PDB file of C-alpha atoms and ligand atoms in Angstrom:
ATOM      1  CA  MET Q   2     158.020 -26.744 -36.196  1.00 82.00           C
ATOM      2  CA  GLU Q   3     155.489 -25.783 -38.827  1.00 86.00           C
ATOM      3  CA  LYS Q   4     154.841 -22.124 -39.506  1.00 92.00           C
ATOM      4  CA  ASP Q   5     151.535 -20.796 -38.185  1.00 95.00           C
ATOM      5  CA  CYS Q   6     149.656 -19.582 -41.286  1.00 94.00           C
ATOM      6  CA  THR Q   7     146.302 -18.806 -39.688  1.00 94.00           C
ATOM      7  CA  VAL Q   8     146.495 -15.103 -40.565  1.00 93.00           C
ATOM      8  CA  TRP Q   9     146.266 -16.040 -44.296  1.00 91.00           C
ATOM      9  CA  ASP Q  10     143.807 -18.924 -43.915  1.00 88.00           C
ATOM     10  CA  GLY Q  11     140.755 -16.827 -44.793  1.00 93.00           C
ATOM     11  CA  ASP Q  12     142.163 -16.001 -48.261  1.00 96.00           C
ATOM     12  CA  ILE Q  13     143.240 -19.510 -49.242  1.00 97.00           C
ATOM     13  CA  ALA Q  14     140.620 -21.844 -50.722  1.00 96.00           C
ATOM     14  CA  LYS Q  15     142.804 -24.933 -50.367  1.00 97.00           C
ATOM     15  CA  VAL Q  16     146.388 -26.095 -50.022  1.00 97.00           C
ATOM     16  CA  LEU Q  17     147.360 -27.493 -53.416  1.00 98.00           C
ATOM     17  CA  ILE Q  18     150.947 -28.564 -52.659  1.00 98.00           C
ATOM     18  CA  THR Q  19     152.173 -29.156 -49.126  1.00 97.00           C
ATOM     19  CA  GLU Q  20     155.613 -28.260 -47.774  1.00 97.00           C
ATOM     20  CA  LYS Q  21     156.535 -31.943 -47.841  1.00 97.00           C
ATOM     21  CA  GLU Q  22     155.476 -32.350 -51.474  1.00 98.00           C
ATOM     22  CA  LEU Q  23     157.416 -29.217 -52.418  1.00 98.00           C
ATOM     23  CA  ASP Q  24     160.497 -30.538 -50.659  1.00 98.00           C
ATOM     24  CA  GLU Q  25     160.245 -33.905 -52.415  1.00 98.00           C
ATOM     25  CA  THR Q  26     159.716 -32.223 -55.775  1.00 98.00           C
ATOM     26  CA  VAL Q  27     162.705 -29.901 -55.395  1.00 98.00           C
ATOM     27  CA  THR Q  28     164.852 -32.838 -54.261  1.00 98.00           C
ATOM     28  CA  ARG Q  29     163.891 -34.813 -57.376  1.00 98.00           C
ATOM     29  CA  LEU Q  30     164.628 -31.845 -59.641  1.00 98.00           C
ATOM     30  CA  SER Q  31     167.997 -31.271 -57.952  1.00 98.00           C
ATOM     31  CA  HIS Q  32     168.978 -34.872 -58.686  1.00 98.00           C
ATOM     32  CA  GLU Q  33     167.975 -34.595 -62.342  1.00 98.00           C
ATOM     33  CA  ILE Q  34     169.858 -31.314 -62.732  1.00 98.00           C
ATOM     34  CA  ALA Q  35     172.974 -32.515 -60.882  1.00 98.00           C
ATOM     35  CA  ARG Q  36     173.108 -35.579 -63.119  1.00 98.00           C
ATOM     36  CA  ASP Q  37     172.844 -33.519 -66.325  1.00 98.00           C
ATOM     37  CA  TYR Q  38     175.212 -30.720 -65.282  1.00 98.00           C
ATOM     38  CA  ALA Q  39     178.062 -32.752 -63.782  1.00 97.00           C
ATOM     39  CA  ASP Q  40     180.457 -31.811 -66.596  1.00 96.00           C
ATOM     40  CA  LYS Q  41     179.038 -28.360 -67.363  1.00 98.00           C
ATOM     41  CA  ASN Q  42     179.524 -24.823 -66.104  1.00 98.00           C
ATOM     42  CA  LEU Q  43     176.159 -24.211 -64.486  1.00 98.00           C
ATOM     43  CA  LEU Q  44     174.763 -20.742 -63.952  1.00 98.00           C
ATOM     44  CA  LEU Q  45     171.454 -20.844 -62.057  1.00 98.00           C
ATOM     45  CA  LEU Q  46     169.404 -17.850 -63.130  1.00 98.00           C
ATOM     46  CA  CYS Q  47     166.686 -16.949 -60.656  1.00 98.00           C
ATOM     47  CA  ILE Q  48     163.780 -15.028 -62.175  1.00 98.00           C
ATOM     48  CA  LEU Q  49     162.750 -12.481 -59.584  1.00 97.00           C
ATOM     49  CA  LYS Q  50     160.742 -12.308 -57.539  1.00 96.00           C
ATOM     50  CA  GLY Q  51     158.572 -15.403 -57.758  1.00 97.00           C
ATOM     51  CA  SER Q  52     161.467 -17.879 -57.996  1.00 98.00           C
ATOM     52  CA  ILE Q  53     163.381 -16.701 -54.928  1.00 98.00           C
ATOM     53  CA  VAL Q  54     162.185 -19.470 -52.612  1.00 98.00           C
ATOM     54  CA  PHE Q  55     162.443 -22.211 -55.227  1.00 98.00           C
ATOM     55  CA  THR Q  56     165.961 -21.129 -56.248  1.00 98.00           C
ATOM     56  CA  GLY Q  57     167.090 -20.999 -52.618  1.00 98.00           C
ATOM     57  CA  ASP Q  58     165.841 -24.498 -51.890  1.00 98.00           C
ATOM     58  CA  LEU Q  59     167.136 -25.894 -55.203  1.00 98.00           C
ATOM     59  CA  MET Q  60     170.654 -24.492 -54.803  1.00 98.00           C
ATOM     60  CA  LYS Q  61     170.955 -25.909 -51.284  1.00 98.00           C
ATOM     61  CA  LYS Q  62     170.201 -29.380 -52.640  1.00 98.00           C
ATOM     62  CA  LEU Q  63     172.426 -29.249 -55.744  1.00 98.00           C
ATOM     63  CA  THR Q  64     175.525 -31.408 -55.557  1.00 98.00           C
ATOM     64  CA  VAL Q  65     177.291 -29.791 -58.519  1.00 98.00           C
ATOM     65  CA  PRO Q  66     179.110 -26.454 -58.333  1.00 97.00           C
ATOM     66  CA  CYS Q  67     177.227 -23.505 -59.758  1.00 97.00           C
ATOM     67  CA  GLU Q  68     177.100 -19.757 -59.904  1.00 97.00           C
ATOM     68  CA  ILE Q  69     173.866 -17.912 -59.307  1.00 98.00           C
ATOM     69  CA  ASP Q  70     172.482 -14.751 -60.787  1.00 98.00           C
ATOM     70  CA  CYS Q  71     169.139 -13.001 -61.125  1.00 98.00           C
ATOM     71  CA  MET Q  72     167.001 -11.321 -63.723  1.00 98.00           C
ATOM     72  CA  LYS Q  73     163.732  -9.573 -63.126  1.00 97.00           C
ATOM     73  CA  VAL Q  74     161.012  -9.623 -65.726  1.00 93.00           C
ATOM     74  CA  SER Q  75     157.361  -8.795 -65.697  1.00 85.00           C
ATOM     75  CA  SER Q  76     154.597 -10.171 -67.823  1.00 75.00           C
ATOM     76  CA  TYR Q  77     151.703  -9.772 -65.428  1.00 58.00           C
ATOM     77  CA  GLY Q  78     149.892  -6.572 -64.665  1.00 55.00           C
ATOM     78  CA  ALA Q  79     148.503  -6.064 -61.209  1.00 51.00           C
ATOM     79  CA  GLY Q  80     145.946  -8.858 -61.527  1.00 61.00           C
ATOM     80  CA  THR Q  81     145.816 -12.537 -62.383  1.00 65.00           C
ATOM     81  CA  VAL Q  82     145.931 -12.344 -66.184  1.00 63.00           C
ATOM     82  CA  SER Q  83     149.173 -12.211 -68.138  1.00 61.00           C
ATOM     83  CA  GLY Q  84     149.836  -8.920 -69.865  1.00 61.00           C
ATOM     84  CA  GLY Q  85     151.328 -10.646 -72.888  1.00 71.00           C
ATOM     85  CA  ARG Q  86     154.420  -8.462 -73.135  1.00 81.00           C
ATOM     86  CA  ILE Q  87     157.693  -9.251 -71.405  1.00 89.00           C
ATOM     87  CA  ASN Q  88     159.600  -6.367 -69.845  1.00 91.00           C
ATOM     88  CA  ILE Q  89     163.145  -6.838 -68.572  1.00 94.00           C
ATOM     89  CA  LEU Q  90     163.284  -4.908 -65.304  1.00 95.00           C
ATOM     90  CA  LEU Q  91     166.720  -6.167 -64.250  1.00 96.00           C
ATOM     91  CA  ASP Q  92     169.118  -7.529 -66.841  1.00 95.00           C
ATOM     92  CA  LEU Q  93     171.961 -10.007 -66.518  1.00 93.00           C
ATOM     93  CA  HIS Q  94     174.974  -7.726 -66.660  1.00 88.00           C
ATOM     94  CA  ARG Q  95     177.689 -10.151 -67.671  1.00 90.00           C
ATOM     95  CA  LYS Q  96     180.161  -9.516 -70.455  1.00 88.00           C
ATOM     96  CA  ASP Q  97     180.777 -13.044 -71.647  1.00 95.00           C
ATOM     97  CA  LEU Q  98     178.314 -15.916 -71.455  1.00 97.00           C
ATOM     98  CA  SER Q  99     180.119 -18.128 -73.963  1.00 97.00           C
ATOM     99  CA  GLU Q 100     181.269 -20.592 -71.305  1.00 97.00           C
ATOM    100  CA  LYS Q 101     178.101 -20.557 -69.244  1.00 98.00           C
ATOM    101  CA  ASP Q 102     175.422 -23.234 -69.237  1.00 98.00           C
ATOM    102  CA  ILE Q 103     172.435 -21.258 -68.040  1.00 98.00           C
ATOM    103  CA  LEU Q 104     169.520 -22.883 -66.270  1.00 98.00           C
ATOM    104  CA  ILE Q 105     166.628 -20.448 -65.938  1.00 98.00           C
ATOM    105  CA  VAL Q 106     164.747 -21.083 -62.697  1.00 98.00           C
ATOM    106  CA  GLU Q 107     161.061 -20.159 -62.918  1.00 98.00           C
ATOM    107  CA  ASP Q 108     158.352 -20.530 -60.314  1.00 98.00           C
ATOM    108  CA  ILE Q 109     155.560 -21.309 -62.778  1.00 98.00           C
ATOM    109  CA  ILE Q 110     154.988 -21.545 -66.521  1.00 97.00           C
ATOM    110  CA  ASP Q 111     151.638 -20.339 -67.722  1.00 95.00           C
ATOM    111  CA  SER Q 112     151.322 -18.887 -71.265  1.00 93.00           C
ATOM    112  CA  GLY Q 113     154.971 -19.845 -71.889  1.00 95.00           C
ATOM    113  CA  ARG Q 114     155.878 -16.343 -73.045  1.00 94.00           C
ATOM    114  CA  THR Q 115     158.352 -15.518 -70.278  1.00 95.00           C
ATOM    115  CA  LEU Q 116     160.450 -18.652 -70.656  1.00 97.00           C
ATOM    116  CA  SER Q 117     160.460 -18.786 -74.438  1.00 96.00           C
ATOM    117  CA  TYR Q 118     161.421 -15.112 -74.564  1.00 95.00           C
ATOM    118  CA  LEU Q 119     164.226 -15.529 -72.021  1.00 97.00           C
ATOM    119  CA  VAL Q 120     165.648 -18.586 -73.782  1.00 98.00           C
ATOM    120  CA  SER Q 121     165.877 -16.644 -77.065  1.00 96.00           C
ATOM    121  CA  TYR Q 122     167.256 -13.570 -75.326  1.00 96.00           C
ATOM    122  CA  LEU Q 123     170.043 -15.411 -73.504  1.00 97.00           C
ATOM    123  CA  THR Q 124     170.884 -17.528 -76.533  1.00 97.00           C
ATOM    124  CA  LEU Q 125     171.218 -14.359 -78.625  1.00 96.00           C
ATOM    125  CA  ASN Q 126     173.437 -12.958 -75.880  1.00 96.00           C
ATOM    126  CA  GLY Q 127     175.880 -15.795 -76.460  1.00 96.00           C
ATOM    127  CA  ALA Q 128     175.245 -18.305 -73.687  1.00 98.00           C
ATOM    128  CA  ARG Q 129     176.767 -21.732 -74.419  1.00 98.00           C
ATOM    129  CA  SER Q 130     173.503 -23.423 -73.504  1.00 98.00           C
ATOM    130  CA  VAL Q 131     170.167 -22.294 -72.088  1.00 98.00           C
ATOM    131  CA  LYS Q 132     167.720 -24.634 -70.394  1.00 98.00           C
ATOM    132  CA  THR Q 133     164.789 -24.095 -68.075  1.00 98.00           C
ATOM    133  CA  VAL Q 134     163.296 -25.531 -64.907  1.00 98.00           C
ATOM    134  CA  ALA Q 135     159.778 -24.632 -63.834  1.00 98.00           C
ATOM    135  CA  LEU Q 136     158.572 -25.731 -60.426  1.00 98.00           C
ATOM    136  CA  LEU Q 137     154.938 -25.577 -61.544  1.00 98.00           C
ATOM    137  CA  ASP Q 138     153.368 -25.959 -64.965  1.00 98.00           C
ATOM    138  CA  LYS Q 139     149.857 -25.027 -66.060  1.00 97.00           C
ATOM    139  CA  PRO Q 140     149.906 -26.792 -69.461  1.00 96.00           C
ATOM    140  CA  SER Q 141     146.275 -25.958 -70.249  1.00 95.00           C
ATOM    141  CA  ARG Q 142     147.161 -22.246 -70.352  1.00 93.00           C
ATOM    142  CA  ARG Q 143     149.930 -22.427 -72.949  1.00 95.00           C
ATOM    143  CA  GLU Q 144     149.807 -19.817 -75.708  1.00 93.00           C
ATOM    144  CA  VAL Q 145     153.362 -20.263 -76.959  1.00 94.00           C
ATOM    145  CA  ASP Q 146     154.646 -23.699 -77.902  1.00 95.00           C
ATOM    146  CA  TYR Q 147     157.289 -24.146 -75.218  1.00 97.00           C
ATOM    147  CA  THR Q 148     158.076 -27.011 -72.836  1.00 97.00           C
ATOM    148  CA  PRO Q 149     160.545 -26.519 -69.962  1.00 98.00           C
ATOM    149  CA  ASP Q 150     163.463 -28.946 -69.770  1.00 98.00           C
ATOM    150  CA  TYR Q 151     162.566 -29.819 -66.172  1.00 98.00           C
ATOM    151  CA  VAL Q 152     159.117 -29.568 -64.584  1.00 98.00           C
ATOM    152  CA  GLY Q 153     158.263 -30.048 -60.924  1.00 98.00           C
ATOM    153  CA  LEU Q 154     154.507 -30.536 -60.919  1.00 98.00           C
ATOM    154  CA  GLU Q 155     151.665 -29.963 -63.362  1.00 98.00           C
ATOM    155  CA  ILE Q 156     148.755 -28.092 -61.848  1.00 98.00           C
ATOM    156  CA  PRO Q 157     145.247 -27.218 -63.057  1.00 96.00           C
ATOM    157  CA  ASP Q 158     144.260 -23.770 -64.295  1.00 95.00           C
ATOM    158  CA  GLU Q 159     143.884 -22.103 -60.902  1.00 93.00           C
ATOM    159  CA  PHE Q 160     145.607 -19.010 -59.581  1.00 94.00           C
ATOM    160  CA  VAL Q 161     148.074 -20.138 -56.933  1.00 97.00           C
ATOM    161  CA  VAL Q 162     150.129 -18.299 -54.331  1.00 97.00           C
ATOM    162  CA  GLY Q 163     152.810 -19.115 -51.785  1.00 98.00           C
ATOM    163  CA  TYR Q 164     156.365 -20.496 -51.914  1.00 98.00           C
ATOM    164  CA  GLY Q 165     157.440 -17.264 -53.624  1.00 98.00           C
ATOM    165  CA  LEU Q 166     154.335 -16.796 -55.792  1.00 98.00           C
ATOM    166  CA  ASP Q 167     152.272 -13.724 -55.158  1.00 96.00           C
ATOM    167  CA  TYR Q 168     149.024 -11.995 -55.802  1.00 95.00           C
ATOM    168  CA  ALA Q 169     149.547  -8.202 -55.722  1.00 93.00           C
ATOM    169  CA  GLU Q 170     152.855  -8.814 -53.859  1.00 95.00           C
ATOM    170  CA  LYS Q 171     151.156 -10.752 -51.068  1.00 96.00           C
ATOM    171  CA  TYR Q 172     151.355 -14.402 -49.958  1.00 98.00           C
ATOM    172  CA  ARG Q 173     154.963 -15.026 -51.138  1.00 98.00           C
ATOM    173  CA  THR Q 174     155.979 -16.066 -47.625  1.00 97.00           C
ATOM    174  CA  LEU Q 175     153.533 -18.955 -47.337  1.00 98.00           C
ATOM    175  CA  PRO Q 176     155.478 -22.220 -47.027  1.00 97.00           C
ATOM    176  CA  TYR Q 177     152.978 -24.161 -49.190  1.00 98.00           C
ATOM    177  CA  VAL Q 178     151.318 -23.511 -52.552  1.00 98.00           C
ATOM    178  CA  GLY Q 179     147.653 -22.677 -52.158  1.00 98.00           C
ATOM    179  CA  VAL Q 180     144.742 -21.730 -54.384  1.00 97.00           C
ATOM    180  CA  LEU Q 181     143.614 -18.186 -53.754  1.00 94.00           C
ATOM    181  CA  LYS Q 182     139.896 -17.678 -53.186  1.00 94.00           C
ATOM    182  CA  PRO Q 183     138.547 -15.990 -56.346  1.00 89.00           C
ATOM    183  CA  GLU Q 184     136.766 -13.366 -54.225  1.00 92.00           C
ATOM    184  CA  VAL Q 185     140.186 -12.123 -53.081  1.00 91.00           C
ATOM    185  CA  TYR Q 186     141.132 -11.010 -56.609  1.00 86.00           C
ATOM    186  CA  SER Q 187     137.699 -10.255 -58.015  1.00 83.00           C
ATOM    187  CA  GLN Q 188     136.870  -7.628 -55.405  1.00 68.00           C
TER     188      GLN Q 188
HETATM  189  P1  IMP C 216     153.960 -16.842 -68.535  1.00 81.85           P
HETATM  190  O1  IMP C 216     154.897 -15.891 -69.230  1.00 81.85           O
HETATM  191  O2  IMP C 216     152.524 -16.582 -68.952  1.00 81.85           O
HETATM  192  O3  IMP C 216     154.336 -18.284 -68.693  1.00 81.85           O
HETATM  193  O4  IMP C 216     153.909 -16.424 -67.030  1.00 81.85           O
HETATM  194  C1  IMP C 216     154.810 -16.790 -66.117  1.00 81.85           C
HETATM  195  C2  IMP C 216     154.732 -15.850 -64.926  1.00 81.85           C
HETATM  196  O5  IMP C 216     153.388 -15.521 -64.589  1.00 81.85           O
HETATM  197  C3  IMP C 216     155.285 -16.524 -63.712  1.00 81.85           C
HETATM  198  O6  IMP C 216     156.640 -16.237 -63.550  1.00 81.85           O
HETATM  199  C4  IMP C 216     154.475 -15.908 -62.586  1.00 81.85           C
HETATM  200  O7  IMP C 216     155.118 -14.737 -62.127  1.00 81.85           O
HETATM  201  C5  IMP C 216     153.192 -15.536 -63.199  1.00 81.85           C
HETATM  202  N1  IMP C 216     152.108 -16.491 -62.866  1.00 81.85           N
HETATM  203  C6  IMP C 216     151.497 -17.356 -63.696  1.00 81.85           C
HETATM  204  N2  IMP C 216     150.557 -18.072 -63.074  1.00 81.85           N
HETATM  205  C7  IMP C 216     150.576 -17.658 -61.789  1.00 81.85           C
HETATM  206  C8  IMP C 216     149.834 -18.048 -60.618  1.00 81.85           C
HETATM  207  O8  IMP C 216     148.951 -18.929 -60.623  1.00 81.85           O
HETATM  208  N3  IMP C 216     150.148 -17.389 -59.471  1.00 81.85           N
HETATM  209  C9  IMP C 216     151.103 -16.417 -59.404  1.00 81.85           C
HETATM  210  N4  IMP C 216     151.824 -16.036 -60.473  1.00 81.85           N
HETATM  211  C10 IMP C 216     151.562 -16.650 -61.658  1.00 81.85           C
HETATM  212 MG1   MG C 217     157.486 -15.111 -62.115  1.00 81.85          MG
END
């Protein structure tokens, strides 16, 4: 049965990606990743908190063995504009990454700063390989020349919430991805 989302309806301008589309997209990505990582030592690295839902759904669908771990970074301030500086709030405390093929799991790529920074950081920390999957991509917003290895869906330059993505820590529990009404964040 579908979740009743009426309590959030007033804040959402439109549903951009339905639950069904999200499910199909994650299934497709899981097939691509399983094919490429069949003979590797996959470590799925969930970037907290936005990627929690995506990582959970992706790992359930993966047909190759993998470990999971988390890092927490922040690039956004309280609002809807990227702060431009990446802070590591929770690091990956592992001694030896030399036999790990890390796949960074990101909810959305915007300026590109977070993913390009994390790829360099983990490579410098000795990972055997570092690749990235972004469920959503806003290519028109890129400020750093970086393209994820796997992309779910390209979306226009609109602030979206749901399926793990938040505005001021709200809306992460929505089962779809929706566009937030601008008046919600411009108040
Ligand atoms: P980047 O470093 O600019 O690529 O930013 C990536 C991060 O910004 C993502 O992990 C999200 O946390 C956040 N972000 C970017 N766009 C949105 C959005 O539309 N809604 C919610 N969070 C977003
Ligand atoms: Mg994020």
